[in-house]
Amino acid sequence: MKRRVLLSIIYTLVLYLSAALSQVKVAPLGRTIYEGIFTGNGLLGTMTYVSDQNSLRIDIGRTDVYDHRPHSADKLFDKARMSLGHFKLDFGTAILGAEGDIYLQEAFADAKVETDRGSVSVRTTTLSEDNIIVVEVFGKNFKGQHTLLWVPDSAISPRMKFSYTQKPKHYVPNPRGSQGQRGDVKYFDQPLTAGGGYTTAYRRWTSGDMDTYVITIGYSQKGQDYTAKAIDYLGNFDRRKIASALKVHRQWWADYYKASTLRLPDANYQRFYDMQLYKLASATRADKPAIDLQGPWTSPTPWPAYWHNLNIQLTYSPVFKANQLGIAESLIQMVDRNRENLRLNVPEPYRHNSIALGRSSAPDLWSPVALQKNVSLDGVPDEKKELGNLLWLLHSYYLYYRATMSSEVYDRLFPLLKSAVSYHLHLLEKDHAGKYYISVKTYSPEYSKGFAYNTNYDLSILRWGLKALLDLDNERGGRDSLHGMWKDVLTHLIAYPQDENGFMIATNVPYAESHRHYSHLMMIYPFYDVNWDQHENRSLIERSVAHWQSKKQWLQGYSFSGAASMYAMMGKGDAALASLDTLLNRYVKPNTLYAESGPVIETPLAAMASIQELCMQHWNGVLRIFPAVPTTWRELSFINFLADGGNLVSANRRNGKTERVQIKSQYGGTVVLKVDLQDPIVKLDRKGQYTIQENGFIRLNLSKGTTALIYERK
């Protein structure tokens, strides 16, 4: 027994020793945020890049600063994310060149600037446990003088700056902000019409050849004391606290990276994956706001909000395998906080038992859906006709439950899922053949002719929701009064509309024009309702994906991450990698950010999930190890990927062959494993049973805390 445990420990240590993170270089430092270097602590963030020939620009963001005017049809203006502004660091002389580095392990960014009067290094750190940004200017080799100036952005919705957006007719501007100073603290106070406001406060210390600036952002939706609180908070943060705060900061990030690792044989993909891991914890934490389309890095954008028909789901898609449940908690808490608004989002006749969510919202998740039987939707915008958004969002909540196996999480999830499904049930009817269908037209996201009956978007989401409800209810004996109805609807729900090219958009609506969203293919991914284990559906899957990808005009970045995940499900690692190559080479920016008219965060994170799926997948009740490894990836390993049921999985490949797999059961239960070992040996360090089956399947029944080690017989 001791030998088995020792094998497991040695195996894990060997993998850990190869998992150090390195710095990521952005060279040259450019003049947009897509060529900048960034930091964040889940609330505050910085983005450093070149401003003009004499100066750097350091954008400052705070993720919860939203306008908060009463509910209105113009929520993207009246309840929009606010862009704060930037610091202009002027060197008073010409910049000859600039490079940037992001030090992932210690979570700081360093800009190296060459001028005709010498070199300057500018380091930015957003402290992990304090709402403080530290900017250090090292001028030992600089013969000039620098100045730092705060440049506030206009306190309006960033969407106002885009000509193609429909602006409100009667928009009341926010009051003008004002500069001020108290002691050595300078500040800019920006009040809001709806109440409260936000303040950027900063102070400077000089020591020898180094100037240190400490910055904080105060924000409140009520009262006027946010400025005083920001100044007091900054005033209490003295030089001694910086040293201790930096120590805590480094330890926080070291602990974060220990949760899981992935070692790839391709340096570009390794850099990309590590940057996404860094980006996630820069953008949110367990006690911080959920990630919207920008994270802490604000820039002119028509998307100053949360988008719920793809973006937020993709943003959080990699956090579970990465074993970063603290990141996921920010999303879970946003849903829990706003249950009442989710109820108010549905038409009044259904509010007694239903919840829903429209296309976009502020952090309060207020976004009405207008779908109702026997009610005309003439003149109603498409964003209010999307039925399945909330139910898809709850897929992430369900994955969170399956990762934690927490009864407390179950008790919060089950009524949410039940209420979201209930809204769908209100809109169903039975046809003459006894099949349930959606009796009102709904909108399939992104498709110009997508307002139709029985969209595959809504059918696939509903099928997943019914299956999840039945599984959850069965965990507690199948006692819910609606259990029979859910089962009946699932059994008799109308088939997915399809034609000779594969899955259609909806009944009588073929996929006939280029479409970046895979809303019509979600039964393939992410729900795996139609999957590669079903041999009778393989041709249908291949035709559907090929037809979608064949119309290239409007494909965008996440079109290729989605395709990569579908190819990975088919076991086609080379095709998945080719799709990811297109994404990284054509769409991802030098610092791994992404843009569609303005910065949007979801697509690189979706690609992170696709990379994970080359290494590990769970669907159709089977945990699959290295299911779609590209042929060029000969050496590959991961540690502590989190799988369904809360199982921690580690595995490695060498010379193109899987060597070992380790599964630690945190909560006990059954794991059906598929692994490409020809003659596997299974070792258990505690109580459990296993059965080696045909075709690479192994069935493990593990007690809580048991670790299984699986390797090839020599």
XYZ file of C-alpha atoms in Angstrom:
714
model
C 0.000 0.000 0.000
C 2.807 2.439 0.907
C 4.471 1.770 -2.445
C 1.260 2.643 -4.278
C 0.931 5.924 -2.403
C 4.592 6.708 -3.065
C 4.119 6.103 -6.782
C 1.230 8.539 -6.784
C 3.164 11.205 -4.883
C 6.267 10.876 -7.071
C 4.156 11.049 -10.216
C 2.492 14.262 -9.091
C 5.749 15.867 -7.949
C 7.468 15.127 -11.253
C 4.686 16.852 -13.117
C 4.707 19.842 -10.754
C 8.435 20.356 -11.195
C 7.896 20.910 -14.923
C 5.074 23.392 -14.465
C 6.739 26.745 -13.751
C 5.173 29.790 -15.378
C 7.316 32.292 -17.210
C 7.028 35.872 -18.313
C 5.135 36.807 -21.451
C 6.670 39.424 -23.699
C 4.679 41.981 -25.693
C 7.168 43.552 -28.076
C 6.955 46.156 -29.288
C 4.527 47.810 -26.905
C 1.879 49.292 -29.190
C -0.670 52.113 -29.129
C -3.814 50.090 -28.388
C -4.930 47.928 -25.502
C -4.433 44.910 -27.763
C -0.683 45.574 -27.724
C -0.508 46.494 -24.052
C 0.418 44.763 -20.808
C -2.189 44.296 -18.113
C -2.799 43.471 -14.464
C -5.867 42.965 -12.307
C -7.202 41.671 -9.002
C -10.782 40.931 -10.020
C -11.968 44.445 -9.206
C -9.280 46.908 -10.253
C -7.057 46.608 -13.292
C -4.458 48.345 -15.442
C -3.512 48.316 -19.113
C -0.227 49.948 -20.142
C 0.656 50.894 -23.710
C 2.147 53.795 -25.703
C 0.052 56.975 -25.765
C 2.031 59.239 -28.106
C 5.623 59.949 -29.047
C 6.478 61.197 -25.538
C 4.293 59.230 -23.146
C 2.872 55.969 -21.909
C -0.786 55.478 -21.101
C -1.995 53.446 -18.122
C -5.717 52.711 -18.351
C -7.465 52.164 -15.025
C -10.626 50.103 -14.628
C -12.960 48.992 -11.871
C -15.285 46.163 -12.850
C -18.377 47.130 -10.836
C -18.606 50.783 -11.898
C -21.919 50.828 -13.757
C -24.441 53.569 -14.216
C -27.554 52.505 -12.360
C -30.528 54.535 -13.520
C -34.014 53.042 -13.065
C -35.093 50.272 -15.414
C -35.607 51.549 -18.933
C -35.634 50.259 -22.484
C -32.253 51.958 -22.929
C -30.418 49.803 -20.389
C -27.203 49.742 -22.453
C -27.043 53.498 -21.896
C -28.780 54.032 -18.552
C -27.207 51.017 -16.822
C -23.942 50.795 -18.753
C -20.429 49.936 -17.625
C -18.460 53.165 -17.186
C -14.968 53.798 -18.526
C -12.948 55.655 -15.864
C -9.950 57.124 -17.669
C -6.186 56.782 -17.772
C -2.937 58.129 -16.435
C -0.666 59.789 -18.944
C 2.973 59.231 -18.002
C 4.862 61.888 -19.957
C 8.660 61.685 -20.231
C 9.060 65.082 -21.865
C 11.165 63.560 -24.608
C 10.743 61.213 -27.538
C 10.175 57.498 -27.026
C 12.524 55.561 -29.292
C 11.101 52.153 -28.488
C 9.086 50.295 -25.871
C 8.640 46.669 -24.879
C 6.384 45.061 -22.328
C 6.537 41.980 -20.141
C 3.844 40.352 -18.030
C 5.347 38.321 -15.204
C 2.669 35.698 -14.696
C 4.062 34.040 -11.586
C 4.240 37.283 -9.582
C 1.425 39.043 -11.465
C 2.965 42.355 -12.450
C 3.627 44.088 -15.754
C 6.828 45.858 -16.735
C 7.186 48.392 -19.558
C 10.743 49.146 -20.685
C 10.936 52.470 -22.474
C 13.910 53.793 -24.417
C 14.045 57.565 -24.932
C 16.641 59.930 -26.330
C 17.448 60.803 -22.699
C 17.897 57.285 -21.421
C 15.762 54.335 -20.370
C 12.839 54.066 -17.938
C 11.130 51.016 -16.488
C 7.483 51.280 -15.433
C 6.090 48.481 -13.300
C 2.371 48.093 -12.563
C 0.963 45.782 -9.899
C -2.667 45.447 -8.869
C -2.491 44.039 -5.360
C -4.430 40.853 -4.792
C -5.834 41.499 -1.335
C -6.032 45.306 -1.385
C -7.909 47.657 -3.698
C -4.642 49.313 -4.583
C -2.731 49.733 -7.822
C 1.007 50.330 -7.481
C 2.887 52.061 -10.305
C 6.671 52.166 -9.899
C 8.786 54.324 -12.200
C 12.471 53.353 -12.184
C 14.564 56.212 -13.562
C 18.161 55.350 -12.697
C 19.170 55.461 -16.349
C 16.881 58.339 -17.303
C 18.279 61.877 -17.437
C 14.960 63.660 -17.816
C 11.852 64.274 -15.717
C 8.474 62.579 -15.962
C 5.000 63.784 -15.063
C 1.866 61.786 -14.280
C -1.509 63.263 -15.209
C -4.984 61.789 -14.691
C -7.162 62.025 -17.824
C -10.796 61.162 -17.008
C -13.142 59.639 -19.558
C -16.571 61.134 -20.159
C -19.142 59.730 -17.735
C -21.400 58.371 -20.462
C -22.155 54.947 -21.797
C -19.285 53.940 -24.120
C -21.996 52.846 -26.548
C -22.747 56.534 -27.200
C -19.494 56.767 -29.171
C -20.573 54.311 -31.871
C -22.536 55.729 -34.773
C -24.382 52.524 -35.625
C -25.989 52.121 -32.187
C -29.506 53.390 -31.561
C -29.112 56.081 -28.953
C -31.850 57.158 -26.522
C -33.746 60.310 -27.474
C -33.706 61.821 -24.016
C -30.437 60.949 -22.319
C -29.657 63.041 -19.230
C -25.878 63.443 -18.911
C -24.112 62.733 -15.662
C -22.763 65.817 -13.849
C -19.268 67.021 -14.623
C -16.499 65.566 -12.520
C -14.006 67.667 -10.581
C -10.351 67.566 -9.596
C -9.313 67.941 -5.971
C -6.506 67.408 -3.488
C -6.376 66.602 0.218
C -2.897 66.517 1.691
C -0.690 64.599 -0.710
C -3.645 62.733 -2.230
C -4.957 63.951 -5.576
C -8.340 62.804 -6.788
C -11.002 63.098 -9.452
C -14.617 62.911 -8.278
C -17.281 61.841 -10.785
C -20.866 62.004 -9.432
C -23.695 60.107 -11.128
C -27.196 61.324 -11.889
C -28.682 58.171 -10.362
C -26.826 58.743 -7.081
C -23.374 58.089 -5.741
C -20.394 58.145 -8.076
C -16.780 57.131 -8.380
C -13.422 58.653 -7.512
C -9.895 57.998 -8.705
C -7.435 58.880 -5.932
C -3.639 58.695 -6.066
C -0.503 59.787 -4.234
C 3.226 59.775 -4.953
C 6.309 58.795 -2.983
C 9.887 59.419 -4.161
C 12.905 57.421 -3.035
C 16.208 57.844 -4.840
C 15.767 56.948 -8.497
C 12.289 55.459 -8.022
C 8.891 57.130 -7.889
C 5.994 55.102 -6.527
C 2.367 55.957 -7.205
C -0.413 54.266 -5.255
C -3.902 54.449 -6.709
C -7.378 53.412 -5.633
C -10.898 53.752 -7.021
C -13.840 54.550 -4.757
C -17.378 53.753 -5.892
C -20.858 53.873 -4.435
C -24.381 53.885 -5.814
C -25.646 55.845 -2.812
C -24.544 58.937 -0.935
C -21.548 61.162 -1.506
C -18.969 59.677 0.848
C -17.223 57.538 -1.777
C -14.555 60.220 -2.314
C -13.772 60.609 1.383
C -13.599 56.836 1.791
C -11.211 56.491 -1.141
C -8.936 59.217 0.189
C -8.951 57.737 3.703
C -8.287 54.254 2.360
C -5.319 55.526 0.378
C -4.069 57.642 3.258
C -3.963 54.611 5.542
C -1.889 52.654 3.035
C 1.669 53.677 3.911
C 4.976 52.510 2.458
C 5.413 49.721 4.980
C 2.105 48.227 3.929
C 3.244 47.958 0.320
C 6.024 45.511 1.200
C 3.705 43.284 3.228
C 0.920 43.609 0.652
C 3.289 42.536 -2.132
C 4.263 39.462 -0.115
C 0.590 38.544 0.320
C 0.034 39.304 -3.371
C 2.747 36.901 -4.490
C 1.500 34.171 -2.159
C -2.070 34.543 -3.442
C -0.942 34.018 -7.031
C 1.340 31.116 -6.097
C -1.605 29.379 -4.418
C -3.844 30.133 -7.393
C -1.491 28.520 -9.887
C -1.157 25.390 -7.728
C -4.796 24.476 -8.334
C -4.020 22.901 -11.725
C -1.424 22.923 -14.471
C -1.265 22.011 -18.128
C 2.046 21.401 -19.911
C 1.893 21.603 -23.703
C 4.612 20.775 -26.255
C 3.897 23.915 -28.296
C 5.391 27.122 -26.854
C 2.802 29.388 -28.491
C -0.101 27.410 -27.088
C 1.591 27.190 -23.691
C 1.960 30.975 -23.611
C -1.631 31.416 -24.703
C -3.034 28.984 -22.129
C -1.027 30.474 -19.271
C -2.164 33.958 -20.248
C -5.809 32.908 -20.045
C -5.252 31.450 -16.597
C -3.670 34.745 -15.561
C -6.459 36.688 -17.239
C -9.205 34.858 -15.334
C -7.854 35.735 -11.902
C -7.080 39.262 -13.048
C -10.708 39.670 -14.128
C -12.590 38.196 -11.156
C -12.359 36.358 -7.841
C -14.825 34.591 -5.556
C -15.724 37.834 -3.801
C -15.575 40.095 -6.860
C -18.017 40.992 -9.660
C -18.653 38.454 -12.386
C -16.738 38.989 -15.629
C -18.563 41.157 -18.153
C -17.420 41.639 -21.743
C -14.391 43.743 -20.770
C -13.126 42.659 -17.390
C -11.032 45.383 -15.737
C -9.679 46.622 -19.092
C -12.007 49.302 -20.409
C -11.819 50.881 -23.834
C -14.335 52.385 -26.265
C -16.837 49.608 -26.861
C -20.442 49.098 -27.935
C -20.619 46.219 -25.411
C -20.581 47.896 -21.954
C -22.568 45.153 -20.215
C -23.073 41.417 -19.732
C -24.224 39.380 -22.748
C -26.180 36.210 -21.970
C -26.732 34.421 -25.268
C -23.136 33.147 -25.564
C -20.530 35.498 -24.122
C -20.761 34.931 -20.392
C -21.165 31.186 -20.881
C -17.980 31.027 -22.950
C -16.124 33.266 -20.517
C -16.630 30.823 -17.655
C -16.273 27.639 -19.718
C -12.618 26.853 -18.804
C -12.810 27.473 -15.051
C -14.117 24.046 -14.061
C -11.448 21.842 -15.649
C -8.880 24.373 -14.458
C -10.069 23.638 -10.894
C -10.724 27.332 -10.307
C -14.057 27.238 -8.486
C -13.270 30.567 -6.839
C -13.480 32.143 -10.284
C -16.801 30.374 -10.947
C -18.255 31.630 -7.665
C -18.388 35.198 -8.958
C -20.923 34.065 -11.566
C -22.872 31.882 -9.145
C -23.198 34.722 -6.648
C -24.419 37.153 -9.324
C -27.222 34.738 -10.206
C -28.130 34.164 -6.552
C -28.225 37.880 -5.759
C -30.652 38.665 -8.553
C -33.362 36.003 -8.317
C -36.080 38.617 -8.009
C -35.039 40.387 -11.201
C -34.935 37.037 -12.991
C -38.559 36.581 -11.958
C -39.483 40.088 -13.085
C -37.903 39.397 -16.478
C -40.776 37.105 -17.509
C -44.238 38.376 -18.513
C -46.539 38.865 -15.526
C -48.762 35.786 -16.116
C -45.777 33.474 -15.621
C -44.015 35.149 -12.703
C -45.547 32.845 -10.097
C -43.189 30.014 -11.096
C -40.856 31.174 -13.870
C -37.631 33.098 -14.417
C -35.808 34.237 -17.560
C -33.062 36.490 -18.888
C -32.835 38.582 -22.045
C -29.826 39.250 -24.206
C -27.843 41.776 -22.157
C -27.898 43.408 -18.745
C -26.043 45.242 -16.044
C -24.855 43.204 -13.024
C -28.438 43.221 -11.683
C -29.517 40.791 -14.469
C -32.588 42.888 -15.254
C -33.311 42.073 -18.896
C -36.974 41.363 -19.744
C -38.152 38.650 -22.128
C -41.442 39.308 -23.916
C -42.377 35.797 -25.091
C -45.974 34.996 -24.209
C -48.749 32.924 -25.725
C -51.298 34.795 -27.826
C -49.471 38.125 -27.535
C -48.163 39.938 -30.608
C -44.463 40.763 -30.650
C -44.681 43.300 -33.453
C -42.210 46.075 -32.730
C -40.546 44.145 -29.912
C -36.736 44.040 -30.315
C -35.101 40.666 -30.953
C -33.195 40.846 -27.675
C -36.489 40.251 -25.842
C -37.375 37.194 -27.932
C -34.522 34.914 -26.833
C -35.973 32.148 -24.693
C -33.085 29.945 -23.598
C -30.430 32.358 -22.334
C -30.956 31.837 -18.608
C -31.275 28.086 -18.883
C -27.966 27.999 -20.767
C -26.394 30.211 -18.114
C -27.576 27.741 -15.465
C -25.553 25.075 -17.272
C -22.526 26.739 -15.654
C -24.285 26.628 -12.274
C -24.959 22.923 -12.833
C -21.288 22.284 -13.642
C -20.404 24.135 -10.448
C -22.692 21.841 -8.473
C -21.263 18.737 -10.127
C -17.754 19.965 -9.277
C -18.574 20.603 -5.610
C -21.254 17.962 -4.963
C -22.477 20.359 -2.272
C -25.996 19.873 -0.898
C -26.134 23.603 -0.188
C -25.365 24.391 -3.842
C -27.957 21.802 -4.892
C -30.600 23.527 -2.762
C -29.943 26.830 -4.532
C -29.607 25.403 -8.036
C -32.652 23.137 -8.148
C -35.358 25.822 -7.762
C -33.561 28.064 -10.252
C -33.392 25.315 -12.836
C -36.987 24.307 -12.191
C -38.228 27.890 -12.619
C -36.199 28.429 -15.802
C -37.602 25.243 -17.339
C -41.115 26.210 -16.218
C -41.041 29.303 -18.444
C -40.337 27.040 -21.416
C -43.141 24.688 -20.401
C -45.644 27.555 -20.398
C -44.898 28.077 -24.095
C -45.248 24.454 -25.226
C -48.169 22.829 -27.030
C -48.809 19.295 -28.326
C -49.288 18.566 -32.003
C -51.567 15.924 -33.525
C -48.809 13.317 -33.220
C -48.444 13.917 -29.494
C -45.171 15.843 -29.828
C -44.433 18.918 -27.742
C -43.354 21.965 -29.703
C -42.660 25.618 -28.855
C -45.924 27.329 -29.752
C -44.520 30.844 -30.122
C -41.762 32.122 -32.339
C -38.452 32.651 -30.545
C -35.201 34.162 -31.754
C -32.116 32.117 -32.544
C -29.198 34.415 -31.617
C -27.261 36.156 -34.368
C -29.202 34.750 -37.333
C -30.963 37.334 -39.509
C -33.985 35.080 -40.149
C -33.808 33.474 -36.743
C -37.241 34.516 -35.416
C -39.039 31.243 -35.976
C -40.760 28.229 -34.468
C -38.745 25.514 -32.730
C -35.288 26.997 -32.964
C -32.576 24.445 -32.369
C -31.079 26.939 -29.908
C -34.105 26.625 -27.630
C -34.796 22.940 -28.228
C -31.234 21.919 -27.343
C -31.180 24.103 -24.247
C -34.577 22.795 -23.113
C -33.520 19.172 -23.613
C -30.424 19.763 -21.508
C -32.491 21.507 -18.803
C -35.016 18.662 -18.617
C -32.259 16.048 -18.384
C -30.472 18.022 -15.665
C -33.694 18.447 -13.662
C -34.508 14.761 -13.869
C -30.981 13.798 -12.821
C -31.049 16.217 -9.901
C -34.476 15.099 -8.776
C -33.449 11.449 -9.016
C -30.593 12.179 -6.619
C -33.262 12.800 -3.989
C -35.668 10.081 -4.913
C -37.583 11.679 -7.797
C -40.149 13.260 -5.486
C -40.846 16.547 -7.263
C -44.451 16.945 -8.360
C -43.346 17.913 -11.891
C -41.047 14.929 -12.364
C -43.573 13.109 -14.537
C -44.175 16.163 -16.721
C -40.452 16.743 -17.265
C -40.025 13.115 -18.299
C -43.026 13.248 -20.608
C -41.854 16.433 -22.311
C -38.320 15.087 -22.723
C -39.637 11.851 -24.204
C -42.060 13.534 -26.610
C -40.278 16.780 -27.474
C -40.198 17.514 -31.198
C -37.047 16.390 -33.005
C -34.329 18.866 -33.901
C -35.132 20.405 -37.312
C -32.660 19.183 -39.934
C -32.246 18.884 -43.694
C -29.740 17.377 -46.106
C -27.036 19.795 -44.855
C -27.512 18.912 -41.213
C -29.133 20.817 -38.382
C -31.254 23.798 -39.407
C -31.782 27.062 -37.557
C -35.450 26.230 -36.856
C -38.523 24.674 -38.404
C -38.615 25.801 -42.051
C -35.437 27.896 -41.573
C -32.345 26.247 -43.101
C -28.827 27.355 -42.352
C -28.441 29.366 -45.547
C -26.212 32.334 -44.721
C -22.970 32.787 -42.810
C -23.489 32.748 -39.062
C -20.769 33.222 -36.452
C -22.821 31.819 -33.558
C -23.264 28.046 -33.274
C -26.723 28.518 -31.764
C -28.164 25.881 -34.102
C -25.521 23.277 -33.159
C -25.615 23.315 -29.378
C -27.033 19.792 -29.195
C -23.539 18.822 -30.419
C -21.643 21.217 -28.169
C -21.744 22.127 -25.333
C -24.604 19.744 -24.446
C -23.442 16.553 -26.261
C -27.079 15.469 -26.682
C -26.105 14.415 -30.186
C -22.628 12.949 -29.819
C -19.890 10.789 -31.321
C -20.815 7.729 -29.262
C -24.023 7.598 -31.296
C -22.657 5.998 -34.454
C -25.927 6.612 -36.257
C -25.425 10.385 -35.788
C -21.802 10.711 -36.875
C -22.607 11.654 -40.459
C -25.188 14.180 -39.256
C -22.637 15.779 -36.927
C -19.979 15.981 -39.627
C -22.374 17.442 -42.203
C -23.715 20.026 -39.750
C -20.300 21.285 -38.663
C -18.892 21.265 -42.205
C -21.894 23.179 -43.581
C -21.650 25.776 -40.797
C -17.933 26.305 -41.378
C -18.295 26.360 -45.173
C -20.030 29.756 -45.085
C -17.072 31.846 -43.990
C -18.181 35.442 -44.482
C -19.321 36.185 -40.939
C -17.372 33.595 -38.979
C -15.530 35.167 -36.067
C -13.144 34.025 -33.360
C -15.550 31.993 -31.287
C -16.789 30.270 -34.448
C -13.387 28.561 -34.499
C -13.213 27.792 -30.781
C -16.681 26.246 -31.071
C -15.660 24.198 -34.103
C -12.494 23.076 -32.306
C -14.564 21.775 -29.390
C -16.859 19.919 -31.776
C -13.902 18.323 -33.567
C -12.449 17.394 -30.164
C -15.701 15.610 -29.300
C -15.302 13.622 -32.547
C -11.752 12.682 -31.497
C -10.299 14.707 -34.387
C -7.410 16.412 -32.652
C -5.693 17.601 -35.828
C -8.869 19.265 -37.118
C -9.430 20.859 -33.703
C -5.874 22.203 -33.674
C -6.241 23.573 -37.203
C -9.355 25.449 -36.105
C -7.542 26.830 -33.075
C -4.605 27.816 -35.289
C -6.996 29.935 -37.355
C -8.340 31.565 -34.218
C -4.942 32.353 -32.691
C -3.296 33.469 -35.919
C -6.141 35.520 -37.353
C -8.222 36.826 -34.464
C -6.314 36.833 -31.174
C -4.356 40.014 -30.514
C -0.656 40.183 -29.513
C -1.464 40.173 -25.782
C -4.215 37.511 -26.261
C -7.107 39.974 -26.062
C -9.866 39.874 -28.644
C -12.045 42.484 -30.355
C -15.310 42.757 -32.256
C -15.922 46.514 -32.654
C -14.521 46.833 -29.135
C -12.801 44.597 -26.589
C -14.666 41.409 -25.694
C -13.227 38.828 -23.370
C -15.001 35.560 -24.067
C -13.327 34.120 -27.158
C -9.753 33.514 -25.907
C -11.228 31.953 -22.771
C -13.413 29.694 -24.916
C -10.244 28.658 -26.757
C -8.694 27.806 -23.389
C -11.625 25.442 -22.815
C -11.111 23.930 -26.277
C -7.466 23.236 -25.455
C -8.539 21.531 -22.234
C -10.975 19.381 -24.216
C -8.128 18.011 -26.314
C -6.824 16.586 -23.054
C -9.939 15.666 -21.060
C -13.672 15.500 -21.730
C -16.704 14.315 -19.806
C -19.967 13.559 -21.596
C -22.428 10.721 -21.961
C -21.379 9.607 -18.487
C -17.770 8.897 -19.503
C -14.557 10.628 -18.418
C -12.243 10.624 -21.450
C -8.493 11.066 -21.047
C -6.521 12.452 -24.016
C -9.495 11.966 -26.359
C -8.303 14.275 -29.148
C -4.567 14.904 -28.914
C -3.100 16.370 -32.134
C -0.546 14.067 -33.752
C 2.194 16.697 -33.397
C 1.697 16.930 -29.621
C 3.900 14.032 -28.520
C 4.548 15.160 -24.931
C 1.629 16.336 -22.835
C 0.579 16.387 -19.182
C -1.925 17.956 -16.840
C -2.323 17.992 -13.067
C -5.519 18.283 -11.053
C -7.989 18.981 -13.800
C -11.386 18.963 -12.133
C -13.897 16.506 -13.571
C -17.569 15.741 -13.016
C -18.283 14.535 -9.494
C -15.424 16.573 -8.050
C -12.744 14.146 -9.204
C -9.209 15.518 -9.552
C -7.492 14.066 -12.585
C -3.811 14.091 -13.590
C -2.301 12.397 -16.643
C 0.718 12.429 -18.921
C 1.731 11.300 -22.406
C 5.226 10.625 -23.661
C 6.281 9.858 -27.237
C 2.641 10.013 -28.267
C 1.465 7.397 -25.740
C -0.447 7.778 -22.511
C 1.701 6.657 -19.567
C -0.284 7.262 -16.413
C -3.610 8.572 -15.194
C -4.351 9.489 -11.602
C -7.857 10.120 -10.259
C -8.504 11.348 -6.746
C -12.107 11.070 -5.607
C -12.863 14.021 -3.342
C -16.413 12.945 -2.532
C -16.664 9.288 -3.505
C -18.692 7.781 -6.325
C -18.473 6.003 -9.656
C -16.221 7.027 -12.544
C -16.461 5.433 -15.981
C -13.070 6.097 -17.539
C -11.947 5.780 -21.138
C -8.191 5.780 -21.656
C -5.926 4.530 -24.450
C -3.925 2.025 -22.389
C -3.758 -1.425 -24.002
C -3.153 -3.468 -20.844
C -3.860 -1.194 -17.871
C -2.993 -1.802 -14.243
C -5.147 -0.081 -11.612
C -3.843 0.652 -8.111
C -6.085 2.046 -5.344
C -4.590 3.590 -2.213
C -7.805 3.260 -0.160
C -11.201 1.629 -0.367
C -12.705 1.103 -3.768
C -13.366 -1.327 -6.585
C -12.676 -1.358 -10.287
C -13.554 -3.316 -13.386
C -11.429 -3.268 -16.540
C -13.790 -3.495 -19.493
C -13.344 -3.711 -23.251
C -12.342 -0.909 -25.629
C -10.407 1.108 -23.070
C -13.199 1.497 -20.500
C -12.502 1.183 -16.774
C -15.250 1.418 -14.164
C -14.091 2.773 -10.811
C -16.142 2.797 -7.619
C -14.126 4.979 -5.264
C -14.624 5.895 -1.640
C -14.149 9.486 -0.536
C -10.444 10.352 -0.584
C -9.385 7.306 -2.619
C -6.779 7.793 -5.339
C -6.645 5.500 -8.346
C -3.436 5.197 -10.351
C -3.767 3.663 -13.827
C -0.766 2.801 -15.987
C 0.389 0.430 -18.730
C 1.590 -3.030 -17.806
C 5.258 -3.320 -18.811
